CSV table of C-alpha atoms in Angstrom, one decimal:
chain,number,residue,atom,x,y,z
A,104,UNK,CA,0.2,-0.1,0.0
A,105,UNK,CA,2.7,2.0,0.9
A,106,UNK,CA,4.6,1.3,-2.5
A,107,UNK,CA,1.4,2.2,-4.3
A,108,UNK,CA,0.5,5.3,-2.5
A,109,UNK,CA,4.8,7.3,-2.9
A,110,UNK,CA,7.3,5.3,-4.9
A,111,UNK,CA,7.4,1.6,-5.4
A,112,UNK,CA,11.1,0.3,-4.9
A,113,UNK,CA,13.5,-2.4,-6.1
A,114,UNK,CA,10.5,-5.4,-5.7
A,115,UNK,CA,8.2,-3.3,-7.5
A,116,UNK,CA,10.0,-4.1,-11.3
A,117,UNK,CA,11.3,-7.6,-10.2
A,118,UNK,CA,9.5,-10.8,-8.6
A,119,UNK,CA,7.7,-10.9,-5.7
A,120,UNK,CA,4.5,-9.8,-4.9
A,121,UNK,CA,3.4,-6.8,-2.3
A,122,UNK,CA,6.7,-7.6,0.4
A,123,UNK,CA,8.9,-7.0,-2.1
A,124,UNK,CA,7.2,-3.7,-3.0
A,125,UNK,CA,7.0,-2.7,0.6
A,126,UNK,CA,8.4,0.5,1.2
A,127,UNK,CA,12.0,-0.3,4.0
A,128,UNK,CA,13.7,3.6,3.4
A,129,UNK,CA,13.8,6.6,4.7
A,130,UNK,CA,10.5,9.3,4.7
A,131,UNK,CA,14.4,10.8,2.5
A,132,UNK,CA,14.1,8.7,0.4
A,133,UNK,CA,11.1,8.1,-0.8
A,134,UNK,CA,11.1,11.6,-1.8
A,135,UNK,CA,14.4,12.1,-3.4
A,136,UNK,CA,12.5,8.0,-5.0
A,137,UNK,CA,9.9,10.8,-6.1
A,138,UNK,CA,11.5,13.2,-7.8
A,139,UNK,CA,13.3,11.1,-10.0
A,140,UNK,CA,9.6,10.7,-10.7
A,141,UNK,CA,10.2,7.2,-10.3
A,142,UNK,CA,7.0,4.5,-11.5
A,143,UNK,CA,4.8,1.4,-11.3
A,144,UNK,CA,4.6,-1.5,-14.0
A,145,UNK,CA,1.3,-0.7,-14.2
A,146,UNK,CA,0.6,-3.1,-17.5
A,147,UNK,CA,2.3,-6.1,-15.2
A,148,UNK,CA,1.0,-4.9,-11.6
A,149,UNK,CA,-2.9,-5.2,-13.9
A,150,UNK,CA,-1.9,-8.2,-16.2
A,151,UNK,CA,-0.7,-10.2,-13.0
A,152,UNK,CA,-4.0,-9.7,-10.9
A,153,UNK,CA,-6.2,-10.4,-13.6
A,154,UNK,CA,-4.2,-13.9,-13.6
A,155,UNK,CA,-4.6,-14.5,-10.4
A,156,UNK,CA,-7.3,-12.5,-7.7
A,157,UNK,CA,-9.5,-14.0,-10.0
A,158,UNK,CA,-8.5,-17.9,-9.7
A,159,UNK,CA,-8.1,-17.5,-5.7
A,160,UNK,CA,-5.5,-16.0,-5.9
A,161,UNK,CA,-5.5,-15.3,-1.2
A,162,UNK,CA,-5.5,-11.5,-2.1
A,163,UNK,CA,-7.0,-8.6,-1.7
A,164,UNK,CA,-7.8,-6.4,-5.4
A,165,UNK,CA,-6.5,-2.5,-3.9
A,166,UNK,CA,-3.0,-2.7,-4.3
A,167,UNK,CA,-3.4,-3.8,-8.5
A,168,UNK,CA,-6.3,-0.5,-7.9
A,169,UNK,CA,-3.6,1.5,-6.0
A,170,UNK,CA,-2.1,1.9,-9.4
A,171,UNK,CA,-4.7,1.9,-11.5
A,172,UNK,CA,-5.9,4.8,-10.4
A,173,UNK,CA,-2.8,6.8,-9.9
A,174,UNK,CA,-2.3,5.5,-13.9
A,175,UNK,CA,-4.6,7.0,-15.1
A,176,UNK,CA,-4.4,9.8,-13.2
A,177,UNK,CA,-2.0,10.4,-14.2
A,178,UNK,CA,-2.7,10.1,-18.5
A,179,UNK,CA,-5.4,11.9,-17.8
A,180,UNK,CA,-3.6,15.6,-17.2
A,181,UNK,CA,-0.4,14.6,-18.3
A,182,UNK,CA,-1.7,16.7,-21.7
A,183,UNK,CA,-1.8,19.8,-19.5
A,184,UNK,CA,0.5,19.2,-17.1
A,185,UNK,CA,4.2,20.3,-16.7
A,186,UNK,CA,6.2,16.6,-17.6
A,187,UNK,CA,8.9,18.7,-16.3
A,188,UNK,CA,8.0,18.8,-12.4
A,189,UNK,CA,7.6,15.7,-10.9
A,190,UNK,CA,6.4,17.5,-7.8
A,191,UNK,CA,3.2,17.3,-9.9
A,192,UNK,CA,3.7,14.5,-11.6
A,193,UNK,CA,3.8,13.4,-7.7
A,194,UNK,CA,0.6,14.7,-6.8
A,195,UNK,CA,-1.3,14.0,-9.5
A,196,UNK,CA,-0.8,9.5,-8.2
A,197,UNK,CA,-1.9,10.1,-5.0
A,198,UNK,CA,-4.6,11.4,-5.8
A,199,UNK,CA,-6.3,8.9,-8.4
A,200,UNK,CA,-4.2,6.2,-5.8
A,201,UNK,CA,-6.3,8.6,-3.2
A,202,UNK,CA,-9.9,8.3,-5.2
A,203,UNK,CA,-9.1,5.0,-5.9
A,204,UNK,CA,-9.5,4.1,-2.2
A,205,UNK,CA,-12.8,5.7,-1.7
A,206,UNK,CA,-13.9,3.1,-4.3
A,207,UNK,CA,-12.5,0.4,-2.9
A,208,UNK,CA,-13.5,0.9,0.7
A,209,UNK,CA,-16.1,2.2,0.6
A,210,UNK,CA,-15.0,6.2,1.9
A,211,UNK,CA,-13.4,8.4,0.9
A,212,UNK,CA,-12.3,9.2,5.1
A,213,UNK,CA,-10.2,6.4,4.7
A,214,UNK,CA,-9.1,7.2,1.2
A,215,UNK,CA,-7.5,10.4,2.9
A,216,UNK,CA,-6.9,8.7,6.1
A,217,UNK,CA,-4.8,7.0,3.9
A,218,UNK,CA,-2.9,9.2,2.1
A,219,UNK,CA,-2.4,11.6,5.5
A,220,UNK,CA,0.4,8.4,6.3
A,221,UNK,CA,1.4,6.4,3.5
A,222,UNK,CA,2.6,10.6,2.6
A,223,UNK,CA,3.8,12.0,6.4
A,224,UNK,CA,3.8,15.7,5.4
A,225,UNK,CA,2.9,17.6,7.7
A,226,UNK,CA,2.0,21.8,7.3
A,227,UNK,CA,1.4,23.7,4.4
A,228,UNK,CA,2.6,20.3,2.4
A,229,UNK,CA,0.2,18.9,3.5
A,230,UNK,CA,-2.5,20.9,2.5
A,231,UNK,CA,-1.1,21.0,-0.8
A,232,UNK,CA,-1.4,17.1,-1.1
A,233,UNK,CA,-4.7,16.5,1.3
A,234,UNK,CA,-7.0,19.3,-1.0
A,235,UNK,CA,-6.4,17.4,-3.9
A,236,UNK,CA,-6.9,14.0,-3.0
A,237,UNK,CA,-9.7,14.7,-0.7
A,238,UNK,CA,-11.5,16.3,-4.0
A,239,UNK,CA,-10.2,13.1,-6.0
A,240,UNK,CA,-11.8,11.0,-3.5
A,241,UNK,CA,-15.8,12.5,-3.0
A,242,UNK,CA,-15.9,12.9,-6.8
A,243,UNK,CA,-14.2,9.4,-7.1
A,244,UNK,CA,-17.4,8.5,-4.7
A,245,UNK,CA,-20.0,9.4,-6.6
A,246,UNK,CA,-19.4,7.0,-9.3
A,247,UNK,CA,-20.1,4.8,-7.2
A,248,UNK,CA,-22.5,6.1,-4.4
A,249,UNK,CA,-24.3,8.2,-7.3
A,250,UNK,CA,-26.7,11.7,-7.5
A,251,UNK,CA,-30.0,12.8,-7.7
A,252,UNK,CA,-32.3,10.2,-10.2
A,253,UNK,CA,-28.3,8.5,-11.1
A,254,UNK,CA,-27.8,4.7,-8.9
A,255,UNK,CA,-24.5,5.4,-9.6
A,256,UNK,CA,-22.2,2.2,-10.2
A,257,UNK,CA,-23.0,-1.0,-8.7
A,258,UNK,CA,-19.2,-2.4,-7.1
A,259,UNK,CA,-18.7,-5.1,-4.0
A,260,UNK,CA,-16.4,-3.0,-1.1
A,261,UNK,CA,-16.2,-3.9,2.4
A,262,UNK,CA,-19.1,-4.1,4.4
A,263,UNK,CA,-20.3,-6.2,8.0
A,264,UNK,CA,-24.0,-7.0,9.2
A,265,UNK,CA,-25.7,-4.9,11.3
A,266,UNK,CA,-26.0,-7.9,13.8
A,267,UNK,CA,-26.5,-7.1,17.0
A,268,UNK,CA,-24.0,-5.5,19.5
A,269,UNK,CA,-23.6,-4.4,23.4
A,270,UNK,CA,-24.1,-0.7,24.3
A,271,UNK,CA,-20.7,-0.9,25.4
A,272,UNK,CA,-17.5,-2.6,26.0
A,273,UNK,CA,-17.4,-4.3,29.6
A,274,UNK,CA,-14.2,-5.6,31.5
A,275,UNK,CA,-13.7,-8.2,30.3
A,276,UNK,CA,-13.9,-7.7,26.0
A,277,UNK,CA,-11.5,-5.1,27.6
A,278,UNK,CA,-9.0,-7.5,28.9
A,279,UNK,CA,-9.6,-10.0,26.2
A,280,UNK,CA,-8.3,-7.9,23.6
A,281,UNK,CA,-5.3,-7.5,24.9
A,282,UNK,CA,-4.3,-11.4,25.1
A,283,UNK,CA,-5.7,-11.4,21.2
A,284,UNK,CA,-3.9,-8.6,19.3
A,285,UNK,CA,-0.5,-9.2,21.0
A,286,UNK,CA,-1.2,-13.0,19.7
A,287,UNK,CA,-2.3,-11.9,16.1
A,288,UNK,CA,1.1,-9.2,15.5
A,289,UNK,CA,2.8,-12.9,16.6
A,290,UNK,CA,0.8,-14.4,14.0
A,291,UNK,CA,0.5,-11.6,11.4
A,292,UNK,CA,4.7,-11.8,12.1
A,293,UNK,CA,5.1,-15.7,10.7
A,294,UNK,CA,2.7,-14.7,7.5
A,295,UNK,CA,5.4,-11.9,6.9
A,296,UNK,CA,8.6,-14.7,7.5
A,297,UNK,CA,6.7,-16.7,5.0
A,298,UNK,CA,6.1,-14.0,2.5
A,299,UNK,CA,9.4,-12.7,3.1
A,300,UNK,CA,11.0,-16.0,1.8
A,301,UNK,CA,8.8,-16.6,-0.6
A,302,UNK,CA,9.6,-12.9,-2.4
A,303,UNK,CA,13.3,-13.9,-1.5
A,304,UNK,CA,13.6,-16.9,-3.5
A,305,UNK,CA,11.0,-15.0,-6.7
A,306,UNK,CA,13.7,-11.8,-7.2
A,307,UNK,CA,15.8,-15.5,-8.9
A,308,UNK,CA,12.9,-17.2,-9.9
A,309,UNK,CA,10.1,-15.4,-10.1
A,310,UNK,CA,8.0,-17.6,-12.8
A,311,UNK,CA,8.2,-21.0,-10.9
A,312,UNK,CA,7.6,-19.5,-7.5
A,313,UNK,CA,4.6,-17.8,-9.0
A,314,UNK,CA,3.2,-21.5,-10.1
A,315,UNK,CA,4.6,-23.2,-6.7
A,316,UNK,CA,2.7,-20.8,-4.4
A,317,UNK,CA,-0.9,-21.2,-6.4
A,318,UNK,CA,-0.1,-25.3,-6.1
A,319,UNK,CA,0.6,-24.8,-2.7
A,320,UNK,CA,-3.1,-22.1,-2.3
A,321,UNK,CA,-5.2,-25.3,-4.3
A,322,UNK,CA,-3.3,-26.9,-2.0
A,323,UNK,CA,-4.5,-25.7,1.2
A,324,UNK,CA,-7.9,-25.0,-0.7
A,325,UNK,CA,-8.1,-28.8,-1.4
A,326,UNK,CA,-7.7,-30.0,2.2
A,327,UNK,CA,-9.5,-27.3,3.8
A,328,UNK,CA,-12.7,-28.8,2.8
A,329,UNK,CA,-12.1,-32.2,2.8
A,330,UNK,CA,-11.3,-31.8,6.4
A,331,UNK,CA,-14.5,-29.2,6.9
A,332,UNK,CA,-16.8,-30.3,4.5
A,333,UNK,CA,-16.9,-26.2,3.5
A,334,UNK,CA,-16.0,-24.7,0.6
A,335,UNK,CA,-12.7,-24.0,-0.3
A,336,UNK,CA,-13.5,-20.9,-1.4
A,337,UNK,CA,-13.4,-19.7,1.8
A,338,UNK,CA,-9.8,-20.6,1.9
A,339,UNK,CA,-9.1,-19.0,-1.6
A,340,UNK,CA,-10.0,-14.9,-3.2
A,341,UNK,CA,-9.7,-12.6,-0.6
A,342,UNK,CA,-12.7,-13.5,1.4
A,343,UNK,CA,-14.0,-9.9,1.0
A,344,UNK,CA,-17.2,-12.2,0.1
A,345,UNK,CA,-16.3,-14.2,2.9
A,346,UNK,CA,-16.5,-11.4,5.5
A,347,UNK,CA,-20.0,-10.7,6.3
A,348,UNK,CA,-21.3,-14.3,6.5
A,349,UNK,CA,-19.1,-15.0,9.1
A,350,UNK,CA,-19.9,-11.8,11.4
A,351,UNK,CA,-23.7,-12.5,10.7
A,352,UNK,CA,-23.8,-16.7,12.2
A,353,UNK,CA,-20.9,-16.5,13.5
A,354,UNK,CA,-22.2,-19.2,15.5
A,355,UNK,CA,-22.8,-21.6,12.6
A,356,UNK,CA,-19.0,-22.5,12.4
A,357,UNK,CA,-17.1,-25.3,14.9
A,358,UNK,CA,-13.9,-24.3,16.8
A,359,UNK,CA,-12.1,-26.8,14.3
A,360,UNK,CA,-13.0,-25.9,10.9
A,361,UNK,CA,-12.3,-21.7,12.4
A,362,UNK,CA,-9.4,-23.3,13.5
A,363,UNK,CA,-9.3,-25.0,9.8
A,364,UNK,CA,-9.6,-21.5,8.7
A,365,UNK,CA,-7.2,-19.4,10.0
A,366,UNK,CA,-4.1,-22.7,9.6
A,367,UNK,CA,-4.8,-22.8,5.6
A,368,UNK,CA,-5.7,-19.5,5.0
A,369,UNK,CA,-2.7,-17.7,6.8
A,370,UNK,CA,-0.9,-20.5,4.1
A,371,UNK,CA,-2.1,-19.4,1.0
A,372,UNK,CA,-1.7,-16.1,1.8
A,373,UNK,CA,1.8,-16.0,2.9
A,374,UNK,CA,3.3,-17.7,-0.1
A,375,UNK,CA,0.8,-15.4,-2.6
A,376,UNK,CA,2.1,-12.1,-0.4
A,377,UNK,CA,5.6,-13.4,-2.3
A,378,UNK,CA,4.9,-14.3,-5.1
A,379,UNK,CA,1.3,-13.0,-6.1
A,380,UNK,CA,0.1,-10.0,-7.2
A,381,UNK,CA,-2.8,-7.6,-4.6
A,382,UNK,CA,-3.3,-5.9,-1.3
A,383,UNK,CA,-2.1,-7.4,1.9
A,384,UNK,CA,-5.4,-5.7,3.7
A,385,UNK,CA,-8.5,-7.8,2.4
A,386,UNK,CA,-7.4,-11.8,3.5
A,387,UNK,CA,-6.1,-10.2,7.2
A,388,UNK,CA,-9.7,-8.4,8.1
A,389,UNK,CA,-10.6,-12.3,7.4
A,390,UNK,CA,-8.2,-14.0,9.7
A,391,UNK,CA,-9.1,-11.1,12.3
A,392,UNK,CA,-12.7,-11.1,12.0
A,393,UNK,CA,-12.4,-16.0,12.0
A,394,UNK,CA,-9.5,-15.1,15.4
A,395,UNK,CA,-12.4,-13.1,16.8
A,396,UNK,CA,-15.0,-15.1,15.8
A,397,UNK,CA,-12.8,-18.5,17.1
A,398,UNK,CA,-11.7,-16.5,20.8
A,399,UNK,CA,-15.7,-15.2,21.7
A,400,UNK,CA,-16.3,-18.4,23.8
A,401,UNK,CA,-14.4,-16.8,26.2
A,402,UNK,CA,-15.6,-15.9,29.2
A,403,UNK,CA,-17.2,-12.6,29.1
A,404,UNK,CA,-15.8,-11.8,26.1
A,405,UNK,CA,-18.5,-10.9,23.0
A,406,UNK,CA,-19.5,-12.5,19.2
A,407,UNK,CA,-18.6,-8.3,18.1
A,408,UNK,CA,-16.5,-6.3,20.6
A,409,UNK,CA,-14.0,-9.7,19.0
A,410,UNK,CA,-13.9,-9.9,15.7
A,411,UNK,CA,-14.0,-6.1,16.2
A,412,UNK,CA,-10.1,-6.8,18.2
A,413,UNK,CA,-9.5,-9.6,16.0
A,414,UNK,CA,-10.0,-6.6,12.6
A,415,UNK,CA,-8.0,-4.7,14.5
A,416,UNK,CA,-5.0,-6.3,15.5
A,417,UNK,CA,-4.2,-7.7,12.4
A,418,UNK,CA,-4.7,-4.6,10.3
A,419,UNK,CA,-2.6,-3.3,12.2
A,420,UNK,CA,-0.5,-6.0,12.1
A,421,UNK,CA,0.0,-6.4,8.6
A,422,UNK,CA,0.0,-1.8,7.7
A,423,UNK,CA,2.3,1.1,9.1
A,424,UNK,CA,-0.9,2.8,9.4
A,425,UNK,CA,-2.4,2.6,12.3
A,426,UNK,CA,-4.9,5.3,12.3
A,427,UNK,CA,-6.3,3.8,9.6
A,428,UNK,CA,-6.7,0.8,10.4
A,429,UNK,CA,-8.6,1.9,13.6
A,430,UNK,CA,-10.5,4.7,11.2
A,431,UNK,CA,-11.1,1.3,8.7
A,432,UNK,CA,-12.4,-1.3,11.3
A,433,UNK,CA,-14.9,1.4,12.7
A,434,UNK,CA,-16.3,2.5,9.7
A,435,UNK,CA,-16.4,-1.2,9.7
A,436,UNK,CA,-18.7,-1.3,12.4
A,437,UNK,CA,-21.0,0.7,11.3
A,438,UNK,CA,-23.7,0.8,14.1
A,439,UNK,CA,-21.6,-0.9,16.9
A,440,UNK,CA,-18.6,1.4,15.8
A,441,UNK,CA,-19.3,4.4,18.7
A,442,UNK,CA,-19.6,1.3,20.8
A,443,UNK,CA,-16.6,-0.4,19.7
A,444,UNK,CA,-14.3,2.7,18.8
A,445,UNK,CA,-12.6,1.5,22.3
A,446,UNK,CA,-11.6,-1.2,22.1
A,447,UNK,CA,-11.1,-1.3,18.2
A,448,UNK,CA,-8.1,1.4,19.4
A,449,UNK,CA,-7.2,-0.9,21.9
A,450,UNK,CA,-6.0,-3.3,20.0
A,451,UNK,CA,-5.1,-1.0,17.1
A,452,UNK,CA,-2.3,-0.9,19.7
A,453,UNK,CA,-1.1,-3.3,20.3
A,454,UNK,CA,-0.4,-5.2,18.0
A,455,UNK,CA,0.9,-2.0,16.2
A,456,UNK,CA,3.1,-2.1,19.3
A,457,UNK,CA,4.5,-5.3,19.5
A,458,UNK,CA,4.6,-5.1,15.7
A,459,UNK,CA,6.3,-3.1,16.4
A,460,UNK,CA,8.8,-4.6,18.9
A,461,UNK,CA,8.9,-7.5,17.5
A,462,UNK,CA,10.7,-5.7,13.7
A,463,UNK,CA,12.6,-3.8,16.2
A,464,UNK,CA,14.4,-7.0,17.7
A,465,UNK,CA,15.1,-8.9,14.9
A,466,UNK,CA,16.6,-6.4,13.4
A,467,UNK,CA,19.1,-5.3,16.3
A,468,UNK,CA,18.1,-1.9,17.7
């Protein structure tokens, strides 16, 4: 995600998946890359996404659509924009990505906050960047929400059913959220390990690694279906379509089915991150929700608080943007948003801090 909003790393031009392009550079180096006009290989990203996402790759559509939004913005304004001004090109790229984010997540607010944290600017620079992005996000959202008698275009976006939740979190909801966020942060780190290992292999053998990753995803879906008797689609694809029925009918899932979903989805997610093209957020949300449903039977822990904490912790662990993670999950909760906001914020902070501690220990800082 950060690579799409800023300048993509070298991994975006070579073999490997989303983790290969995840920015590890300092803010100064990312700005220098933007000034040099580093580009995004949009045709390759879209072809790889179209060849994998509909066939069961365990990744989301947000990263390819971000690249598409950035490229379309540049193409539309190229005849009138100053080609020699890299700042203007970078601004237009971010505005296009913001419009794509607004469509993907169903909220211009989420898009604006993503941009705010990804760009990492402040003061007058922040205003110059965020105002065009707010405008682009609002106009982009109108295409799908409609206006007046025009109903807009139909799009499948993230959503949760209106589940009856508590008016306020109980003490148990708050206390259980802390260890749940820690466990999810550790689990996401293991998925990262798998993805980075696969990405290193993909740099040397991109085609063979992609085929092997697709085979692993297929084996995970078959094993899950045979062990649980449920649909293999629950392990394949991004998980966007499963999120709503999982939360709406949480009690229909057995503990064994939830555990199998977490194990096989995590494996498929990890290898897809390293070798295939797609986004990181949608599968993480599903894994967090599944973990929340799994532990919702603990004493004093409700389904809605557990799901909210699980999604928040998983999103904060996979993204370097804690505010965006909190806003995204709170907006997904709908009528339960106000009551569950404390649980979401606690989960985000605990998971994000624990994730950063793990990263620093790994780097020996």
